[in-house]
PDB file of C-alpha atoms in Angstrom:
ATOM      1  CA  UNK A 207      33.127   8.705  14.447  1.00 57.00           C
ATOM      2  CA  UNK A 208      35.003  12.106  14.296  1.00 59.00           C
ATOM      3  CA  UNK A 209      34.771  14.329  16.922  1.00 58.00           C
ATOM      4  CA  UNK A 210      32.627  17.599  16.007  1.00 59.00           C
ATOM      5  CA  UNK A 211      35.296  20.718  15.918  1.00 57.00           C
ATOM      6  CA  UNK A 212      34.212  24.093  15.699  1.00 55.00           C
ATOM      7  CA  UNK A 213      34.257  25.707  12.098  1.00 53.00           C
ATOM      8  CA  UNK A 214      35.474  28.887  11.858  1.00 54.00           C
ATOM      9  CA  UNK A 215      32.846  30.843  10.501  1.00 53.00           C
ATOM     10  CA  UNK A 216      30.857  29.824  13.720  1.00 51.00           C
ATOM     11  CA  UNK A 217      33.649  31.044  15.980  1.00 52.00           C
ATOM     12  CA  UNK A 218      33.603  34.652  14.737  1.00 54.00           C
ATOM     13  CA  UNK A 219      30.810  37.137  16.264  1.00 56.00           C
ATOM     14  CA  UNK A 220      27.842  38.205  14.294  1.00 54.00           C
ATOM     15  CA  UNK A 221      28.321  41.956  13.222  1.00 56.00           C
ATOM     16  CA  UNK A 222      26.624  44.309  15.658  1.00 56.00           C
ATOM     17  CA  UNK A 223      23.555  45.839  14.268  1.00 54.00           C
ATOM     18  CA  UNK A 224      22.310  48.976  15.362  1.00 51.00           C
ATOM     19  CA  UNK A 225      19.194  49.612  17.583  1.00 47.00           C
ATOM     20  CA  UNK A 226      16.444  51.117  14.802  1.00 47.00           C
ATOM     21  CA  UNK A 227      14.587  53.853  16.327  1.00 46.00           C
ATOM     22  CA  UNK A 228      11.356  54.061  17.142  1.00 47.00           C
ATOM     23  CA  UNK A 229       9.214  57.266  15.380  1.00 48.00           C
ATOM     24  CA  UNK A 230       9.601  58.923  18.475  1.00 49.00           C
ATOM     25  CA  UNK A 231      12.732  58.564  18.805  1.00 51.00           C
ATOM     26  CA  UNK A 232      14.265  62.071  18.095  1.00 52.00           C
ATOM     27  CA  UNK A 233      17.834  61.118  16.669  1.00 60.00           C
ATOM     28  CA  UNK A 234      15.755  58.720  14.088  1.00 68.00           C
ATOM     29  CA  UNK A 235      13.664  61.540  12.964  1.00 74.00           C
ATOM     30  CA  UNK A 236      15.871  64.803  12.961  1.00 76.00           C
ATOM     31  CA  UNK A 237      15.928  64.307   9.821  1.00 85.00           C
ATOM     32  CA  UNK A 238      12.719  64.452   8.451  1.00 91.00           C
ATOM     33  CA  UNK A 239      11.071  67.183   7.001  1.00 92.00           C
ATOM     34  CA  UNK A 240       8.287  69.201   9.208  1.00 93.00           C
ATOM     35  CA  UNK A 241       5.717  67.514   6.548  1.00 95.00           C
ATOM     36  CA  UNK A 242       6.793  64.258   7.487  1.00 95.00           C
ATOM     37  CA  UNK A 243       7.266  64.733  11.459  1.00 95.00           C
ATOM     38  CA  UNK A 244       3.633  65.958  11.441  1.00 95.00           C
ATOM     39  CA  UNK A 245       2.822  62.566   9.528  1.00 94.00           C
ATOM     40  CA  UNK A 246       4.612  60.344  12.247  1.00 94.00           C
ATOM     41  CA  UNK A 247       2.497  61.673  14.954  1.00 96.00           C
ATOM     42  CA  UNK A 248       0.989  59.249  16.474  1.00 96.00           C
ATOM     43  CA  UNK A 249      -2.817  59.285  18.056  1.00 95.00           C
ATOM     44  CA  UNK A 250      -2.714  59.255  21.826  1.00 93.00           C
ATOM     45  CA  UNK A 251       0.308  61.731  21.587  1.00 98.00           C
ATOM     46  CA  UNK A 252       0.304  64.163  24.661  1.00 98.00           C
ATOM     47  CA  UNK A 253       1.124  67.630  24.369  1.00 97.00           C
ATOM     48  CA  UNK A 254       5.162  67.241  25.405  1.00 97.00           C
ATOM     49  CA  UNK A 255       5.405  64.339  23.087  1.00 97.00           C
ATOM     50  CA  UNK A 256       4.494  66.383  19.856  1.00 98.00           C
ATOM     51  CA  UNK A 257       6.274  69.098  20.965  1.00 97.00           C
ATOM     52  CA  UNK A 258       9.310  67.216  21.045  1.00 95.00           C
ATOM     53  CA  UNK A 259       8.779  65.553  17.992  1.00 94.00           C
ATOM     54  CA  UNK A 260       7.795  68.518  15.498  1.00 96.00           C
ATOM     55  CA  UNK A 261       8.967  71.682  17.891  1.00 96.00           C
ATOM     56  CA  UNK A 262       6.906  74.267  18.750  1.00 96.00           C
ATOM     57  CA  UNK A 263       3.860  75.645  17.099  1.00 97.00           C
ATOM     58  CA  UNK A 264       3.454  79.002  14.864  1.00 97.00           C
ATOM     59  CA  UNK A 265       0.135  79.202  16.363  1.00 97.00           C
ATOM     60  CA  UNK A 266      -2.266  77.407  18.980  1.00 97.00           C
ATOM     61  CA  UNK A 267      -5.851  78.145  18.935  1.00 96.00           C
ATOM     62  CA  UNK A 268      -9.558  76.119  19.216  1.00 95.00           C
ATOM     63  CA  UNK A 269     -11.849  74.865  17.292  1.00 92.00           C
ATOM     64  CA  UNK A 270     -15.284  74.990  16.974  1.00 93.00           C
ATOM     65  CA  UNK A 271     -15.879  72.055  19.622  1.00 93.00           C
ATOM     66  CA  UNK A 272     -13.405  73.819  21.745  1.00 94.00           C
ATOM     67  CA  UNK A 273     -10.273  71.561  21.175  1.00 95.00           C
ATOM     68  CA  UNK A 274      -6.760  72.684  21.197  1.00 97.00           C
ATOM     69  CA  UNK A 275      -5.173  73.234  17.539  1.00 97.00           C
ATOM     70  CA  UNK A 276      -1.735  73.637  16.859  1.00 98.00           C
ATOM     71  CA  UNK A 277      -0.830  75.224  13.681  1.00 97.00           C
ATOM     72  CA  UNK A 278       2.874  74.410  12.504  1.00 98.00           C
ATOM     73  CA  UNK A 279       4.305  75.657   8.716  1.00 97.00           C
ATOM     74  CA  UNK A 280       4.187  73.214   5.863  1.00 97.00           C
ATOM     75  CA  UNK A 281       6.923  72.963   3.188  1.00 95.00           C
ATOM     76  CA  UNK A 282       3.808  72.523   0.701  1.00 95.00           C
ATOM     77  CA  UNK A 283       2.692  76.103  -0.664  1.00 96.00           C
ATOM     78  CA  UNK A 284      -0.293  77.276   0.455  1.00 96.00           C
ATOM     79  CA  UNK A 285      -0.801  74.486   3.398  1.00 97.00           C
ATOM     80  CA  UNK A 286      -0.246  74.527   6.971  1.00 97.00           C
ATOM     81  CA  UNK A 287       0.268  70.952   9.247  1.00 97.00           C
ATOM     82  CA  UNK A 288      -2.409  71.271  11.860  1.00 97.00           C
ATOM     83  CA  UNK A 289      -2.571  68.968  14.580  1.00 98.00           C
ATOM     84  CA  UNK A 290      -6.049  68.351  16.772  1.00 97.00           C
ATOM     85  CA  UNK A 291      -6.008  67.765  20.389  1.00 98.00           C
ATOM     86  CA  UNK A 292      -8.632  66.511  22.943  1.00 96.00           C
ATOM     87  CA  UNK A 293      -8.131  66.144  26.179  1.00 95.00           C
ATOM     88  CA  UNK A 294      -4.542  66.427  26.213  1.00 96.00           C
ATOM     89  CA  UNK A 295      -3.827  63.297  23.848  1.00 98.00           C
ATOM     90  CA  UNK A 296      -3.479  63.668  19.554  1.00 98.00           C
ATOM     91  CA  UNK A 297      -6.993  63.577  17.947  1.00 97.00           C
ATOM     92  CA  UNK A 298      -5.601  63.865  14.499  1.00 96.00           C
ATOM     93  CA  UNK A 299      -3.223  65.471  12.259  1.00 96.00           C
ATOM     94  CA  UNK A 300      -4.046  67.115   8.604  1.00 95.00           C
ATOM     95  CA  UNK A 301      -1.886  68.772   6.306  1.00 95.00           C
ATOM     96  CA  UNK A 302      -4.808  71.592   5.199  1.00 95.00           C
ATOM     97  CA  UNK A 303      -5.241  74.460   2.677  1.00 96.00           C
ATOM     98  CA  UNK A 304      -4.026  77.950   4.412  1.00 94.00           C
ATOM     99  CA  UNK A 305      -7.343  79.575   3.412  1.00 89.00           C
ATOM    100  CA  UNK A 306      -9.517  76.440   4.853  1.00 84.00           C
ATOM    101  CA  UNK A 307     -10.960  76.534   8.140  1.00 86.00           C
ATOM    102  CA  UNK A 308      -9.458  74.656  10.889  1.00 85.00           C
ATOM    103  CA  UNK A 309     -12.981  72.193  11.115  1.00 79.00           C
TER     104      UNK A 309
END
């Protein structure tokens, strides 16, 4: 029987892939466009974590139920993002009409 050598393809190292970001990660998603940031926010979000992620706000107000609303530009004319908060964490996030209310 021969004895088993090593080949050398098996001898040389794999190619080192990069780490892929996760959405949150901020170098993975300088990038993006404001539209799209808004789009990668995730429910559960807290305040600090969206701020991070698509800057800070034109505007903050409430809505009808009382909930915080942050109001950021959108690269779509005649929208805004908006992005819903209760009790500190993301509700939701909407790309909305300028001239629609925030409900």
């Amino acid at each position: 029987p021969q004895a088993l050598t090593k080949s050398p393809v098996s001898a040389t190292k794999a190619p080192v892939v990069e780490k892929i970001g996760t959405p949150t990660d901020a170098s993975s998603i300088e990038h993006l466009s404001l539209d799209e940031k808004i789009k990668k926010i995730a429910k559960d979000m807290n305040y600090r974590q969206v701020e991070s992620m698509a800057g800070v706000p034109r505007d903050k107000k409430k809505d009808s139920l009382g909930r915080e609303v942050w109001i950021y530009p959108s690269e779509k004319a005649g929208f805004r993002n908006v992005v819903y908060f209760d009790s500190g964490k993301v509700l939701q996030s909407k790309n909305l009409p300028l001239n629609g209310s925030l409900d």
